[in-house]
Coordinates of C-alpha atoms in Angstrom, one line a residue:
X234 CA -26.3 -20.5 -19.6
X235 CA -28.7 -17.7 -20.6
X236 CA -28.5 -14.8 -18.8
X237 CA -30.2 -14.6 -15.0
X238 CA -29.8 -18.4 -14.8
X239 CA -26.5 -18.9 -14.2
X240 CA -24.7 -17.9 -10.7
X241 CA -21.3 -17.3 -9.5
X242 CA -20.2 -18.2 -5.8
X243 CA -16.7 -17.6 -4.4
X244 CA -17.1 -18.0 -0.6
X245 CA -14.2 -18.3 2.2
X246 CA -14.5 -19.8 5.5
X247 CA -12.6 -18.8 8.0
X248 CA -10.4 -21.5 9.8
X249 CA -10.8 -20.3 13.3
X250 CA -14.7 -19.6 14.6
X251 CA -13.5 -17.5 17.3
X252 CA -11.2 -14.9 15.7
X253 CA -10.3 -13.5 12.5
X254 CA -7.2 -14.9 10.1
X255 CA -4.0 -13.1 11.6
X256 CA -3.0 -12.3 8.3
X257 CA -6.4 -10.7 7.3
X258 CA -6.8 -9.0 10.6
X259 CA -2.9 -7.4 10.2
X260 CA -4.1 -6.2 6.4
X261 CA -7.1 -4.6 7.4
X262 CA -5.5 -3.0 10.4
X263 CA -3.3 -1.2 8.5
X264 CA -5.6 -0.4 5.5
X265 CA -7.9 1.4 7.9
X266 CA -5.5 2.9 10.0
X267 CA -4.0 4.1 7.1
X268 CA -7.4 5.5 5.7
X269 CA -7.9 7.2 9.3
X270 CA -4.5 8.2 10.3
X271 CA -3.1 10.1 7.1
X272 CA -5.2 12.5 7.5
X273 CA -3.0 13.7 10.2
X274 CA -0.1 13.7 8.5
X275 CA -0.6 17.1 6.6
X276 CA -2.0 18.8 10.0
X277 CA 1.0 17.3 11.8
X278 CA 3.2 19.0 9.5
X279 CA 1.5 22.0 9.2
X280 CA 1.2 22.5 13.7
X281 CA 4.9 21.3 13.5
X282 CA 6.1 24.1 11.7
X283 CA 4.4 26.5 13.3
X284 CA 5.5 25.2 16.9
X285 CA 8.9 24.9 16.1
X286 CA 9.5 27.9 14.1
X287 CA 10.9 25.4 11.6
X288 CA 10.3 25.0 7.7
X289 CA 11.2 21.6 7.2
X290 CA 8.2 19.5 7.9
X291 CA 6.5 22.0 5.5
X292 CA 8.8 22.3 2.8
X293 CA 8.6 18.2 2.8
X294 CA 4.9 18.6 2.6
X295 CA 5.4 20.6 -0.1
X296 CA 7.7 18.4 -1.8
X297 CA 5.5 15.3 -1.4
X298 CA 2.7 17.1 -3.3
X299 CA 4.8 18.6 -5.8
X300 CA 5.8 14.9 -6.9
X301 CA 3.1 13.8 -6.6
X302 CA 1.6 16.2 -9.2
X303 CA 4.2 15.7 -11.9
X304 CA 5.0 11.5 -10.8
X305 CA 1.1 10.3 -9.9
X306 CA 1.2 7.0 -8.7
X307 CA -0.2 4.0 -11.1
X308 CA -1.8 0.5 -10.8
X309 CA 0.9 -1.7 -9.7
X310 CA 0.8 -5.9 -9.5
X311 CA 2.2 -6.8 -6.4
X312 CA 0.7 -4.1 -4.2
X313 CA -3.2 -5.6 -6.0
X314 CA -1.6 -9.2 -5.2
X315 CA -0.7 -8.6 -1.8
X316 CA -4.2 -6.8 -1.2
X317 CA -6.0 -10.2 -2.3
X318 CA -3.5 -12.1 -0.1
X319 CA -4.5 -9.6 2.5
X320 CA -8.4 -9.3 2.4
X321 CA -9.4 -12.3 0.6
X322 CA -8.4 -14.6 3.7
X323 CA -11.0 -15.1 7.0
X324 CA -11.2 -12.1 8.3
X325 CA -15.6 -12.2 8.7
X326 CA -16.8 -15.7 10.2
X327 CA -17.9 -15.9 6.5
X328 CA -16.9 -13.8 3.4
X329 CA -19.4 -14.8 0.1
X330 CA -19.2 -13.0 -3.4
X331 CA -22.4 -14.4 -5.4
X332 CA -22.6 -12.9 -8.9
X333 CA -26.3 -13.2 -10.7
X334 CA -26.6 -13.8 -14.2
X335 CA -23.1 -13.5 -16.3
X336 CA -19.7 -13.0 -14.8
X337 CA -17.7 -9.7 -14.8
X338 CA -15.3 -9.9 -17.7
X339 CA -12.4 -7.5 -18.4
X340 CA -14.2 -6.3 -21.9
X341 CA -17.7 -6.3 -20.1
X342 CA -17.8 -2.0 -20.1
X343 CA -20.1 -2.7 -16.7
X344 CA -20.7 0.2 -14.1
X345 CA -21.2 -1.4 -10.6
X346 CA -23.0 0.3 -7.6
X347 CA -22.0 -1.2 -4.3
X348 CA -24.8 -0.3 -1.0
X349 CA -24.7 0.5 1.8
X350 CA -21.7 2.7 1.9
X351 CA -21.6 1.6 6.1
X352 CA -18.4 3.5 8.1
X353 CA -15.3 2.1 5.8
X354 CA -17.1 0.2 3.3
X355 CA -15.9 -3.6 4.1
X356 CA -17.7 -4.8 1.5
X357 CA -16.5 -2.9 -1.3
X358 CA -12.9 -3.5 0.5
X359 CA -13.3 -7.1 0.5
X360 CA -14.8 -7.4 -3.7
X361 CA -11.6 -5.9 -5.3
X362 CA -9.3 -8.7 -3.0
X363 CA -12.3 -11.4 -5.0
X364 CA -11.0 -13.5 -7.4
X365 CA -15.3 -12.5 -9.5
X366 CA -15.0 -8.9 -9.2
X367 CA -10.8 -7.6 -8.6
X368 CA -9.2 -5.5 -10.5
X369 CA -6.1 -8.1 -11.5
X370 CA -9.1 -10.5 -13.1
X371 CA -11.8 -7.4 -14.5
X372 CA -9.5 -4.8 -15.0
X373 CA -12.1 -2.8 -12.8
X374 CA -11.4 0.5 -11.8
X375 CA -12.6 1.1 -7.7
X376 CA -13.9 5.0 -7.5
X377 CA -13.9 7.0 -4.5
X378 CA -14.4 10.2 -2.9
X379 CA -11.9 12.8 -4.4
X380 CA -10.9 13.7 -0.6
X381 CA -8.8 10.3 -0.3
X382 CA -7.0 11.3 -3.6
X383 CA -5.7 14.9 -1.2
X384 CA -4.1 12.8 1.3
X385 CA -0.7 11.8 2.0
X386 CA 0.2 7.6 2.1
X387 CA -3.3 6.4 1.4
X388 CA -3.7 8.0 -2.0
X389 CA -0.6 6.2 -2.8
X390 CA -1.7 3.0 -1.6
X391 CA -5.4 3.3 -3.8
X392 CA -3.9 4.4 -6.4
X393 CA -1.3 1.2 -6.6
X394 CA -4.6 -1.0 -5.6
X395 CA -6.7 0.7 -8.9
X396 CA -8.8 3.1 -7.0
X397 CA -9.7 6.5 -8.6
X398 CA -11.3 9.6 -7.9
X399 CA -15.1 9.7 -8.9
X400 CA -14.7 13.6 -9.6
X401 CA -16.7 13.9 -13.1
X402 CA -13.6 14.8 -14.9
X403 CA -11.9 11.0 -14.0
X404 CA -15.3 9.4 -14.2
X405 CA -15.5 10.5 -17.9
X406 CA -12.1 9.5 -18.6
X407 CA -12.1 6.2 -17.5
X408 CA -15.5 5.8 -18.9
X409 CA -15.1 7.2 -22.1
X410 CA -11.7 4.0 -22.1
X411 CA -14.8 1.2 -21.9
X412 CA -13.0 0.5 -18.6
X413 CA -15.2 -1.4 -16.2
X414 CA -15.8 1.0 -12.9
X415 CA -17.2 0.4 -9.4
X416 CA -18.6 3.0 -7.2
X417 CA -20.7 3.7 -4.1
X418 CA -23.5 6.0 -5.3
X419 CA -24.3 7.0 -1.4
X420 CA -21.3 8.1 -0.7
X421 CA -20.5 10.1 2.5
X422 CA -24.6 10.7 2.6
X423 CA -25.2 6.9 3.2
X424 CA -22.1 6.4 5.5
X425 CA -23.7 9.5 7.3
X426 CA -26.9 7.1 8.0
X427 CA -25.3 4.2 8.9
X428 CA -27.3 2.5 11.6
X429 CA -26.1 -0.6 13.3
X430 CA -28.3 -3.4 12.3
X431 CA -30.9 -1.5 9.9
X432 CA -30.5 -1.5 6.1
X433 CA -30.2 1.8 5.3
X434 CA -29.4 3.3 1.3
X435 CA -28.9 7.0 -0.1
X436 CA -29.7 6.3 -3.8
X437 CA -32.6 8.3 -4.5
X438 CA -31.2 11.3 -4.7
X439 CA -27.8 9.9 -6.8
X440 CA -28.2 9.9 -10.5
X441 CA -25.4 11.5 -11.9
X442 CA -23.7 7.9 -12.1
X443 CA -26.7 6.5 -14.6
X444 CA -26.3 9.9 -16.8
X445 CA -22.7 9.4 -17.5
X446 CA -23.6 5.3 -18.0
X447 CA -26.5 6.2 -20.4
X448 CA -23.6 9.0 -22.1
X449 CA -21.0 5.7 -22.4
X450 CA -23.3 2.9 -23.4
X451 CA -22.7 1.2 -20.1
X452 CA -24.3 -1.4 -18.0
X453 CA -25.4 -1.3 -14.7
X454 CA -25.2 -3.8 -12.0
X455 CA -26.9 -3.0 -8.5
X456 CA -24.7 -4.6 -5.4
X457 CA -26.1 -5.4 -1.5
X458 CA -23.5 -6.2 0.7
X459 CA -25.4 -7.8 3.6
X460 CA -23.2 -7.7 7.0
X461 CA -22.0 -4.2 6.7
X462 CA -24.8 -3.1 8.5
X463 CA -23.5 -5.0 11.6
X464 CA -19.5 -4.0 11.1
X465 CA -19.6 -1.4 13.5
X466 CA -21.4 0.3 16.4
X467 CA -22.6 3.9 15.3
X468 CA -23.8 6.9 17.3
X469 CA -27.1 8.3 15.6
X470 CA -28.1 11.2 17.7
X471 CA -28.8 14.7 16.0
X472 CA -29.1 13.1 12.3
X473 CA -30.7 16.2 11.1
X474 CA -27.9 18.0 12.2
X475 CA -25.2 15.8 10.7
X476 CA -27.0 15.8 7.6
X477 CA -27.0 19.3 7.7
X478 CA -23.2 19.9 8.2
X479 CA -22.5 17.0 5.5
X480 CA -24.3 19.7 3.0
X481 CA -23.2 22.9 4.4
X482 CA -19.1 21.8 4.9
X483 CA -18.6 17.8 2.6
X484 CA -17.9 17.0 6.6
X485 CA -19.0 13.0 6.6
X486 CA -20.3 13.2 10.3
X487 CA -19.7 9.4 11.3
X488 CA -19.3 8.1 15.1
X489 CA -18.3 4.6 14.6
X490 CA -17.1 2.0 17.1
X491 CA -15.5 -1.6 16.3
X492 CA -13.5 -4.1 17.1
X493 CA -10.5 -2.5 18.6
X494 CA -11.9 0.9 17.9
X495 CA -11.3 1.1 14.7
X496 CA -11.5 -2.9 12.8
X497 CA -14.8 -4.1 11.8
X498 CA -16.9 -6.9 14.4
X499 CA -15.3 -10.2 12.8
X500 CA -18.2 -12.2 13.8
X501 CA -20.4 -11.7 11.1
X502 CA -21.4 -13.5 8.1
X503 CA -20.0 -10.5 5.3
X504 CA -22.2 -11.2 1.7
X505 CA -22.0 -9.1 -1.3
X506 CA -24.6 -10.0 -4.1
X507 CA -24.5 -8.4 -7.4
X508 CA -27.3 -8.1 -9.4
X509 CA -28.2 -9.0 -12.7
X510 CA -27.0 -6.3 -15.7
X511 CA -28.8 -3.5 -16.8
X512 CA -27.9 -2.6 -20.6
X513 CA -28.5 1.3 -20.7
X514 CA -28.4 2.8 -24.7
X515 CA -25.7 4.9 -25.4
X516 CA -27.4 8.4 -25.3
X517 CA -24.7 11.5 -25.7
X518 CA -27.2 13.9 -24.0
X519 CA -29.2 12.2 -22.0
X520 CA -32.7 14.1 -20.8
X521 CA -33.4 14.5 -17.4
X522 CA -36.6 12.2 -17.9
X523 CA -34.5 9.5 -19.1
X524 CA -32.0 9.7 -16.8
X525 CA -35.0 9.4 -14.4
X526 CA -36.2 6.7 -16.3
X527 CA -33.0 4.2 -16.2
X528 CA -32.3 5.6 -12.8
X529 CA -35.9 4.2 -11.7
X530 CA -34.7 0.7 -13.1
X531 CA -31.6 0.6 -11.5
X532 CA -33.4 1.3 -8.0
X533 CA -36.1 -1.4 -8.9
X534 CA -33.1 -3.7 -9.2
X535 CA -31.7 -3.0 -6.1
X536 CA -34.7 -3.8 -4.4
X537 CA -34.9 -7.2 -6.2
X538 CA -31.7 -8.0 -5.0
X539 CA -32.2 -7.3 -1.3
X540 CA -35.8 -8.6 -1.3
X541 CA -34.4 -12.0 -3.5
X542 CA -31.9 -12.3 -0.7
X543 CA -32.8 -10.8 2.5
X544 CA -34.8 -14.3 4.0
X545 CA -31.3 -16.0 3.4
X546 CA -28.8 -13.5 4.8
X547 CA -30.7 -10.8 6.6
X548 CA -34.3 -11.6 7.5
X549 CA -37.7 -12.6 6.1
X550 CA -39.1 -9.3 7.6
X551 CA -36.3 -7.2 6.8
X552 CA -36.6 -3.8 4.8

């Protein structure tokens, strides 16, 4: 069908109404406890050593990054197959990937800007476990903030799943490939305003992704995930402050609260809509004013796909 007429849904009801699929629930568990926990790992080492009067715990830190650096770890099947297992079973009352217009396809050189960013980015988590948008069917490539890629156990476990940095210098090599990316443009500046229940974007300020699509010849596709705004409970005092410290120090000041402290409320209907594409030209140097330009038309389509969506999945009065 023509473009902007035809729609993909891929929805999964969960078999319980109560409580999440154990199997789903055990895979998130550990993904986010690994996100949260590694970071430990190198100060564990580090306080160990220095309390015991004992080298080994940093000499193995050491060693870990040192083969890391000359043996990085690559895209692998069955880790990306057991992530779908994982994450594309109930763990949200309801879990709905609808795709606007054409389908992502592996030669499709499309750009894709998931929002909100919310506290560990469920929505994003659950699209690459989708059988529309995952990497073993698009050959997309997930991008994330370069401080993931500096920790121990989950950089191994992105890397395996095709996540990768979103530093310029990996942007520009997977771009420059014709490989389709994903990305969250807010970054730790929209997980910083996450607000439970309010639909709340950092996009206006983000343009660097639309000059480096404009530099490739890329499309664009804006993405709403409605639900993430309710996946966890969030402490919003001194957001002035926070905001301040997230540009002073790369800090992401985020108080969150969920299920179990650290799993997302499971009774929520979780929907991710991606928007129609956006064919940008191929401009080597881009201006700033058309940078501005495509950038403008990129927000404009996000808006269109909240305010196409929100009476069905948020509100009518919803903004």
């Amino acid at each position: 069908l023509p473009m902007g007429k035809d729609k993909y849904v891929e929805k999964n009801v969960r078999v319980s109404k109560s409580h999440a699929d154990p199997f789903a629930w055990l895979g998130l568990l550990s993904f986010f406890g690994l996100w949260c926990g590694s970071p430990v790992i190198p100060l564990a080492a580090v306080t160990s050593s220095a309390v015991s009067y004992s080298h080994k715990p940093l000499l193995a830190l050491i060693g870990y990054y040192s083969y890391k650096a000359l043996f990085p770890s690559k895209p692998w099947d069955p880790a990306m197959q057991l992530y779908r297992l994982c994450f594309s079973r109930g763990y949200f009352r309801t879990q709905t990937l609808i795709i606007e217009g054409e389908r992502v396809r592996k030669d499709d050189k499309v750009l894709l800007g998931f929002h909100p960013h919310g506290a560990l980015c469920c929505g994003w988590t659950l699209a690459n476990a989708s059988e529309g948008l995952g990497s073993l069917s698009t050959g997309m490539k997930w991008l994330v903030a370069p401080l993931l890629f500096k920790i121990p156990l989950i950089s191994e476990v992105l890397s395996w799943n095709s996540v990768a940095s979103a530093e310029p210098w990996s942007m520009k090599k997977i771009m420059s490939s014709g490989q389709n990316v994903s990305l969250l443009p807010g970054g730790f500046h929209s997980a910083s305003l996450l607000k439970y229940g309010a639909y709340r974007c950092y996009v206006l300020k983000r343009k660097g992704f639309i000059k480096y699509a404009l530099q490739y010849g890329y499309k664009v596709r804006p993405c709403f995930s409605f639900g993430e705004e309710k996946t966890y409970w969030t402490l919003n005092w001194f957001e002035k402050a926070r905001m301040n410290l997230l540009a002073a120090r790369n800090i992401p000041p985020v108080w969150f609260l969920g299920k179990y402290g650290i799993l997302p409320f499971d009774n929520i209907d979780m929907t991710l809509v991606v928007g129609e594409p956006i064919q940008l030209p191929k401009i080597e140097k881009p201006s700033r004013e058309e940078v501005d330009k495509y950038h403008a038309l990129y927000v404009e389509g996000l808006r269109k796909v909240f305010d196409n969506n929100k009476k069905e999945f948020a509100s009518e009065d919803a903004v």
